PDB file of C-alpha atoms in Angstrom:
ATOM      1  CA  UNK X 273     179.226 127.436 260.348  1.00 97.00           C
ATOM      2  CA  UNK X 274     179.159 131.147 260.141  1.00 97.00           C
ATOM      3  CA  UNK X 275     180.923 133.500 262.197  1.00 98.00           C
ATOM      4  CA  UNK X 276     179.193 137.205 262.730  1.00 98.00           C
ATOM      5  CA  UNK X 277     179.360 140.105 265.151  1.00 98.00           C
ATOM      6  CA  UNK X 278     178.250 143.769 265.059  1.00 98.00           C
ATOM      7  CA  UNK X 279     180.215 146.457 267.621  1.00 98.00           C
ATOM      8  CA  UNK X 280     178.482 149.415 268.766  1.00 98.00           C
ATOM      9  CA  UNK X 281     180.826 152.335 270.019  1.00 98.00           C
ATOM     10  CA  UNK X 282     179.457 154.077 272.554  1.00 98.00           C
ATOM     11  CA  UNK X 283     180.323 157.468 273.978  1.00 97.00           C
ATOM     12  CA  UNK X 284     183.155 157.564 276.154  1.00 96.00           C
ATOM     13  CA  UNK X 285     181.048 158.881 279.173  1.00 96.00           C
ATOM     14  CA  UNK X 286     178.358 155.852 278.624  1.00 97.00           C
ATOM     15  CA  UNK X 287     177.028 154.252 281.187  1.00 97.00           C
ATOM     16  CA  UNK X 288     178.010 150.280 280.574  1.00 98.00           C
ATOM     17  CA  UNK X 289     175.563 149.524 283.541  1.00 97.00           C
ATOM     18  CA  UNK X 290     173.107 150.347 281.237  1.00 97.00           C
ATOM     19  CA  UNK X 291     174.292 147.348 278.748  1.00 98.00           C
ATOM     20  CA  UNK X 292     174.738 144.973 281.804  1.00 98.00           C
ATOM     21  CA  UNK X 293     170.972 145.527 282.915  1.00 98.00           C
ATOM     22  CA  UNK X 294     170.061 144.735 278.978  1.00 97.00           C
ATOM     23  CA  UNK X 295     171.835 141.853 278.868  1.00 98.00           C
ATOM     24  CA  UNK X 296     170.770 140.452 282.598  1.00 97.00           C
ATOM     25  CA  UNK X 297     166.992 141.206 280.924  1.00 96.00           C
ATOM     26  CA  UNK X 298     167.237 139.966 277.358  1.00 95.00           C
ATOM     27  CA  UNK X 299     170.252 137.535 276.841  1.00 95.00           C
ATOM     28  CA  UNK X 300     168.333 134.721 278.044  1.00 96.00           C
ATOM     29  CA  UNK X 301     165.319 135.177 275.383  1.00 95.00           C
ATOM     30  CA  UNK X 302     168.036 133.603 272.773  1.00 97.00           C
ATOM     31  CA  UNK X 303     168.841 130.619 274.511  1.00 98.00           C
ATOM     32  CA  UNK X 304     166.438 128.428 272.591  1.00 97.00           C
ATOM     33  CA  UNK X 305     166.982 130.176 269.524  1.00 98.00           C
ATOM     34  CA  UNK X 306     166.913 126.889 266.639  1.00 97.00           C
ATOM     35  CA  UNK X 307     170.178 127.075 264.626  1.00 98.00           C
ATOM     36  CA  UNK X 308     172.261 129.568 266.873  1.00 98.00           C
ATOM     37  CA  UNK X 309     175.321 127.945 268.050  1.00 98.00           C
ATOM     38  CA  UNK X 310     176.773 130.337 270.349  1.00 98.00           C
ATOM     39  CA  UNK X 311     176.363 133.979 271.330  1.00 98.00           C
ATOM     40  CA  UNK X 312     178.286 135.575 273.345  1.00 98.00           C
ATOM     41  CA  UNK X 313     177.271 138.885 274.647  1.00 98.00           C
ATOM     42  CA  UNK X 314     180.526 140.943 274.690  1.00 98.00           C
ATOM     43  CA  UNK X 315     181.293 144.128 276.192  1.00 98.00           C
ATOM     44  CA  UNK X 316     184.544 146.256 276.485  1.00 98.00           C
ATOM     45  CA  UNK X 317     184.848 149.425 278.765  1.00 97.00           C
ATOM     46  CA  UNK X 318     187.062 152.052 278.156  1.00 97.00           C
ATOM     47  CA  UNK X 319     190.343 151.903 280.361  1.00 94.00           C
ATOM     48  CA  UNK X 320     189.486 147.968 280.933  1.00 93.00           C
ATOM     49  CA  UNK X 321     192.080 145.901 279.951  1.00 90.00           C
ATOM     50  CA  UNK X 322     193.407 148.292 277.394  1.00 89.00           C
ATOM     51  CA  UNK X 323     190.120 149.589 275.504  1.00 95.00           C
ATOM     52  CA  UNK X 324     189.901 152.870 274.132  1.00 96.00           C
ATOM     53  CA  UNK X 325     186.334 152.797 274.154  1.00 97.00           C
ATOM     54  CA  UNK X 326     183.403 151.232 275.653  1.00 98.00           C
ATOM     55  CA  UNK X 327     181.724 148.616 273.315  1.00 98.00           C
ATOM     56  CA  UNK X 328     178.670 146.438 273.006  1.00 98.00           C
ATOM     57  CA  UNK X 329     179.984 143.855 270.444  1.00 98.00           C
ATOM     58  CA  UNK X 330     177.803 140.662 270.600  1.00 98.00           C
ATOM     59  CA  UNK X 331     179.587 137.277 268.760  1.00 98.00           C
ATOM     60  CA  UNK X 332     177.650 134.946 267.055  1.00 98.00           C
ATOM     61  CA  UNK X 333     178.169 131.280 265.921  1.00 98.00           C
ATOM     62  CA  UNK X 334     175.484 130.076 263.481  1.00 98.00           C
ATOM     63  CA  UNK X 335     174.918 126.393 262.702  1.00 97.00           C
ATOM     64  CA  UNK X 336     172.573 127.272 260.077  1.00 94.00           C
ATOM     65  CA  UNK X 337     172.646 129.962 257.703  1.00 92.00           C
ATOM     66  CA  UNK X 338     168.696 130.334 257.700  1.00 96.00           C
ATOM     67  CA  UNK X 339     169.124 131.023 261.258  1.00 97.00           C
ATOM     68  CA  UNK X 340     171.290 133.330 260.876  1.00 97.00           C
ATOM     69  CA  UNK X 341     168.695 135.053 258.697  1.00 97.00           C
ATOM     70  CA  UNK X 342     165.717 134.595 261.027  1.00 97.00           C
ATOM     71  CA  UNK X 343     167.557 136.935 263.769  1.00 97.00           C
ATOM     72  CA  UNK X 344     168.543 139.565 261.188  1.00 97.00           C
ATOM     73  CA  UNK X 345     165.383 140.260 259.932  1.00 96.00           C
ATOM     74  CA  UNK X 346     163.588 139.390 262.919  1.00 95.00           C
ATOM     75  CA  UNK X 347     162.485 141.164 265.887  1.00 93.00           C
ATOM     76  CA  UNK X 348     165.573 140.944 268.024  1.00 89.00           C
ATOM     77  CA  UNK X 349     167.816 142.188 265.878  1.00 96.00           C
ATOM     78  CA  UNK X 350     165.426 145.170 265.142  1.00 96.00           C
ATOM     79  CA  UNK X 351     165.856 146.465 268.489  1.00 94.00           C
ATOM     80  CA  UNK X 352     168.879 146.302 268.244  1.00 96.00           C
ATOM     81  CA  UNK X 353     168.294 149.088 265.046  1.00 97.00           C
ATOM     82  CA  UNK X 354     165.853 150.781 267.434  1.00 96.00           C
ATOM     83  CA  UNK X 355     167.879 151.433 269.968  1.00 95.00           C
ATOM     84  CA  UNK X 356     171.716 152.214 268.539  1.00 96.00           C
ATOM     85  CA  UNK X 357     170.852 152.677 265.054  1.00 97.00           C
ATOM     86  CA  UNK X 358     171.778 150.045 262.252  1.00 97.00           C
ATOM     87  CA  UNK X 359     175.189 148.805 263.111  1.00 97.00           C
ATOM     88  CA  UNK X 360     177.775 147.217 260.281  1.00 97.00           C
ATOM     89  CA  UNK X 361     176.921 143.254 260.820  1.00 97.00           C
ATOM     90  CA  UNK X 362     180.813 142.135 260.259  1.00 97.00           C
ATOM     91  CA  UNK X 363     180.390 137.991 258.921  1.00 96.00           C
ATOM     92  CA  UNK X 364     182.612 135.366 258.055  1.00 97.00           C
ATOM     93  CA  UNK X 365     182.623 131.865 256.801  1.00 96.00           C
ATOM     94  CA  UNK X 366     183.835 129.503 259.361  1.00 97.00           C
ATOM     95  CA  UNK X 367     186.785 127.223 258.802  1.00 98.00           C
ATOM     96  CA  UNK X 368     186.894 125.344 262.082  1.00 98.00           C
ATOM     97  CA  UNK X 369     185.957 125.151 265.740  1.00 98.00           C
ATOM     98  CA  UNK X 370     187.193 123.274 268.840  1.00 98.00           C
ATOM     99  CA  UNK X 371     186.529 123.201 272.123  1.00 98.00           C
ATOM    100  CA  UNK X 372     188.811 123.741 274.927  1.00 98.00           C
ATOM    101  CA  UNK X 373     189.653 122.208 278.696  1.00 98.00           C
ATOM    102  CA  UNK X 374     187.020 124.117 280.008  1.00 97.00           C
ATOM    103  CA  UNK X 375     184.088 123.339 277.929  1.00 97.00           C
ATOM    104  CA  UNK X 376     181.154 122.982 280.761  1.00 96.00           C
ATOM    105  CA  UNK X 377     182.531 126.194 282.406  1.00 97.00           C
ATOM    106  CA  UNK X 378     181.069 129.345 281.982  1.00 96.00           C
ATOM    107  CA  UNK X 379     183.376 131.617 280.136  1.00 98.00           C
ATOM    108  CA  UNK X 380     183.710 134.966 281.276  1.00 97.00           C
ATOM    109  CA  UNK X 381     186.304 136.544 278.499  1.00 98.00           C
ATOM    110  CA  UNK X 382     186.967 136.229 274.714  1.00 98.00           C
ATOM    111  CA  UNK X 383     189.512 137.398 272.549  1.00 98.00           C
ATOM    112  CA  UNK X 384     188.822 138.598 268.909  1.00 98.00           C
ATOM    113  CA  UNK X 385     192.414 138.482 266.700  1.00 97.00           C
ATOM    114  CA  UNK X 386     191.770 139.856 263.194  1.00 97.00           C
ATOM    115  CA  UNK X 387     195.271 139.353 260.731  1.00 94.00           C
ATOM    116  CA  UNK X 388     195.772 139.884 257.202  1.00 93.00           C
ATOM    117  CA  UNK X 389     196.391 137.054 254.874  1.00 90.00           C
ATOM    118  CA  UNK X 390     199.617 138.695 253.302  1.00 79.00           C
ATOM    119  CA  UNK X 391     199.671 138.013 249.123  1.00 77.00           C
ATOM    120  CA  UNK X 392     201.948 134.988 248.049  1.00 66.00           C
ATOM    121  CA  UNK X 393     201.531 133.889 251.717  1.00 52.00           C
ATOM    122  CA  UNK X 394     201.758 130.255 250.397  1.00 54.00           C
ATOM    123  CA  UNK X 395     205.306 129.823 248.611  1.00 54.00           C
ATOM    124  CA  UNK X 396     204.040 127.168 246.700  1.00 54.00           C
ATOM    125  CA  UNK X 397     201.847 128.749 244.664  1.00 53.00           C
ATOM    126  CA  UNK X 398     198.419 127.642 245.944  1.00 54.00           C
ATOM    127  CA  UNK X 399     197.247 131.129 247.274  1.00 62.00           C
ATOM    128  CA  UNK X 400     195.801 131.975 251.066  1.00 79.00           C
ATOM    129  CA  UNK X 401     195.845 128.319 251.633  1.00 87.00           C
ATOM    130  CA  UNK X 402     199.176 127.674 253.521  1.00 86.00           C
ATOM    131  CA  UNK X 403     197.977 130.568 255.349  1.00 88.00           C
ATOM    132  CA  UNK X 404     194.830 128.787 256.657  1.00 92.00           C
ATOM    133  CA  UNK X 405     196.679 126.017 257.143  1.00 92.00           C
ATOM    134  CA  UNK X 406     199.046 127.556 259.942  1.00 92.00           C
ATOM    135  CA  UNK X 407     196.196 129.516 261.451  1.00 94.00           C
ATOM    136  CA  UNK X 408     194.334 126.228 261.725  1.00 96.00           C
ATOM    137  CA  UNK X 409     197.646 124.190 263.281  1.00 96.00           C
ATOM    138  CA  UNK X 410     197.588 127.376 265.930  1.00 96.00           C
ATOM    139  CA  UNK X 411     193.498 126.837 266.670  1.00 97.00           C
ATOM    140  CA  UNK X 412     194.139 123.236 267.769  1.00 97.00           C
ATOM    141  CA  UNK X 413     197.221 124.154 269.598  1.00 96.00           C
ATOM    142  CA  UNK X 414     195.657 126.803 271.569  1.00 95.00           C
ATOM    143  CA  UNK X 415     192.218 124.982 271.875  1.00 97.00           C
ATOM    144  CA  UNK X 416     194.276 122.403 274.332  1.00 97.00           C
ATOM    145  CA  UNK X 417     195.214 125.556 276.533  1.00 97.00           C
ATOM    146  CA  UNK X 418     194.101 125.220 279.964  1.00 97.00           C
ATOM    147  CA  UNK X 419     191.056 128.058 280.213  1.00 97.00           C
ATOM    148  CA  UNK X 420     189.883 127.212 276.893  1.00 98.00           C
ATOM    149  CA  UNK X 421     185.905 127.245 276.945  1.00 98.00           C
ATOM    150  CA  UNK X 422     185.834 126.993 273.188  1.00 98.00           C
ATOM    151  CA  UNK X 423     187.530 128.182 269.843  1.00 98.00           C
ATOM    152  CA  UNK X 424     186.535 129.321 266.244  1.00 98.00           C
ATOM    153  CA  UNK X 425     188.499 130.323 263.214  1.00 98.00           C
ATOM    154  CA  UNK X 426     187.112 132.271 259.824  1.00 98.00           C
ATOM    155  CA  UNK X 427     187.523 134.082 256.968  1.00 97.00           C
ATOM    156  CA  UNK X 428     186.059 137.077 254.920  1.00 96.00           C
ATOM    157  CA  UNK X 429     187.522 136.073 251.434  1.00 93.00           C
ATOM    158  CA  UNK X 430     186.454 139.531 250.346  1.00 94.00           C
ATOM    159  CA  UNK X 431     189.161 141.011 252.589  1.00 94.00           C
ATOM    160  CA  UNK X 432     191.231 138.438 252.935  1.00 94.00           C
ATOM    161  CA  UNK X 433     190.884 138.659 256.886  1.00 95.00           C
ATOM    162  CA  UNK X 434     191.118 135.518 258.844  1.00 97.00           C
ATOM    163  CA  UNK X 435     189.472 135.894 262.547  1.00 98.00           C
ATOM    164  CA  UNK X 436     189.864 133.471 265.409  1.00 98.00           C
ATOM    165  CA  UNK X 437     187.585 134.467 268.798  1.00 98.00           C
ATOM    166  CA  UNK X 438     188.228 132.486 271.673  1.00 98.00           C
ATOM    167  CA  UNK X 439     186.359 132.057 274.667  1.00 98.00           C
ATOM    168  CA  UNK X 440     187.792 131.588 278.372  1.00 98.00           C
ATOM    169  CA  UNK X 441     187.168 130.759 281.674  1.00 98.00           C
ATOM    170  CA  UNK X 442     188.469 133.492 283.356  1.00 96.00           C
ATOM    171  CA  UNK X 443     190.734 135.804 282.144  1.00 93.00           C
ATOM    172  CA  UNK X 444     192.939 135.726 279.005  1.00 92.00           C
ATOM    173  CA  UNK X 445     196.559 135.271 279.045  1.00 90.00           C
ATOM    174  CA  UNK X 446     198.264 138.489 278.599  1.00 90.00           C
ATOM    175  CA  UNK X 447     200.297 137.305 275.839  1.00 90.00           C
ATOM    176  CA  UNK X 448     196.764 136.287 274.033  1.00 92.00           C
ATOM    177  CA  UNK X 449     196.993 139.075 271.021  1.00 94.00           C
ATOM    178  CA  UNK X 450     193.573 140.917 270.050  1.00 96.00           C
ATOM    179  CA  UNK X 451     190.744 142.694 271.196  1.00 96.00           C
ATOM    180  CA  UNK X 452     189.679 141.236 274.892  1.00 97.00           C
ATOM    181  CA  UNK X 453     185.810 141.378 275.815  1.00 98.00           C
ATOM    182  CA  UNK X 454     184.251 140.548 279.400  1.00 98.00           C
ATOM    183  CA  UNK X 455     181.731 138.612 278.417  1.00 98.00           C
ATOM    184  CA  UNK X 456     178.048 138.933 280.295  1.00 98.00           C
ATOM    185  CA  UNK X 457     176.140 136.144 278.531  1.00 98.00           C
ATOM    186  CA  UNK X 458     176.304 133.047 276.586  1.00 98.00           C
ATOM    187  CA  UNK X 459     173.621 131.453 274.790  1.00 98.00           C
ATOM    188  CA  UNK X 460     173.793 128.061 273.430  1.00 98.00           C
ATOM    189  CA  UNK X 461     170.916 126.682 272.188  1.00 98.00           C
ATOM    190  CA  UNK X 462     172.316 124.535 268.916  1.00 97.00           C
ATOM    191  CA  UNK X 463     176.369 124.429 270.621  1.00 97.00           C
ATOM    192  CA  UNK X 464     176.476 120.610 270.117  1.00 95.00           C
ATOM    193  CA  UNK X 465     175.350 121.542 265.886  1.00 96.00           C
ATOM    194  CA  UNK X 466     178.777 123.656 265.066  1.00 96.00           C
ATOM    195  CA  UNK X 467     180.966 121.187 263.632  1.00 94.00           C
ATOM    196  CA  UNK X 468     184.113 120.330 265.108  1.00 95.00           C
ATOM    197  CA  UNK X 469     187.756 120.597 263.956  1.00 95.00           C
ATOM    198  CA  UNK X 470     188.156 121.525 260.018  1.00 94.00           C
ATOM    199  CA  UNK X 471     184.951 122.413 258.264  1.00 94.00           C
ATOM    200  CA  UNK X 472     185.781 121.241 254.492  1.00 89.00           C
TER     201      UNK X 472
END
């Protein structure tokens, strides 16, 4: 599994109806994409639960790295390019996914939580790994939470960042730390591909 998402600022004055009319028109055309496990098409709007700007921030979850590949340098992603310019394509290596009480709903909010993996944050000498191992104790704990649609945990060794984006039914809890997104679309052509639980 691979993780990915690119987040387009957009003036502050933008007009997120705009995004919402792209979305209503395009989101479905990747809902039989082959190897695409999730996307959800995520939007914040400044003054909206906290954001300081509005956002079109699209999360993917690939089941297949080729996949992956096929959007990027296909013709979806290139209108992307053509229309907000070539965006930073942020990507990480999954670690695990579970899914969450409310599966067959559709979710309407995710939460992206981005933390540091501290040096020597595993006393006994083994590196990031006691790390991962708490963050992944935390993903099952939370994936049992009622409003759960579905959650994912990652890394970008180069960084040493460990994500986990969660999906809900409604709104998040207000004690759920991150980034929050309203979230306009989700396409799942390959969901039942992304493996489950720890991925190694």
């Amino acid at each position: 599994m691979h993780a990915m998402q690119y987040r387009i600022t957009l003036p502050a004055d933008y007009d997120m109806e705009i995004i919402r009319h792209r979305v209503k028109s395009k989101g479905h055309l990747l809902d039989d994409f082959p190897g695409l496990g999730l996307k959800a098409y995520g939007i914040r709007e400044r003054g909206v639960d906290g954001s300081p700007v509005n956002q079109y921030a699209p999360f993917y979850l690939w089941a297949a790295p080729e996949a992956m590949n096929r959007f990027l340098w296909g013709p979806g992603f290139q209108g992307v390019v053509r229309d907000f310019g070539r965006p930073v394509v942020e990507h990480w290596q999954g670690l695990a996914f579970e899914f969450g009480p409310s599966r067959a709903a559709a979710p309407r909010t995710a939460v992206r939580h981005v933390v540091s993996v501290p040096v020597g944050a595993d006393p006994s000498g083994g590196g990031p790994a006691g790390a991962v191992e708490g963050a992944l104790d935390e993903l099952r704990e939370s994936a049992r939470t009622d409003g759960v649609h579905s959650t994912a945990l990652a890394v970008d060794p180069r960084r040493w960042e460990l994500l986990r984006f969660t999906l809900w039914e409604d709104a998040a809890p207000p004690d759920a730390p991150g980034d929050r997104y309203q979230v306009l679309h989700l396409s799942t052509p390959d969901l039942a591909r992304l493996p489950k639980g720890r991925q190694w």
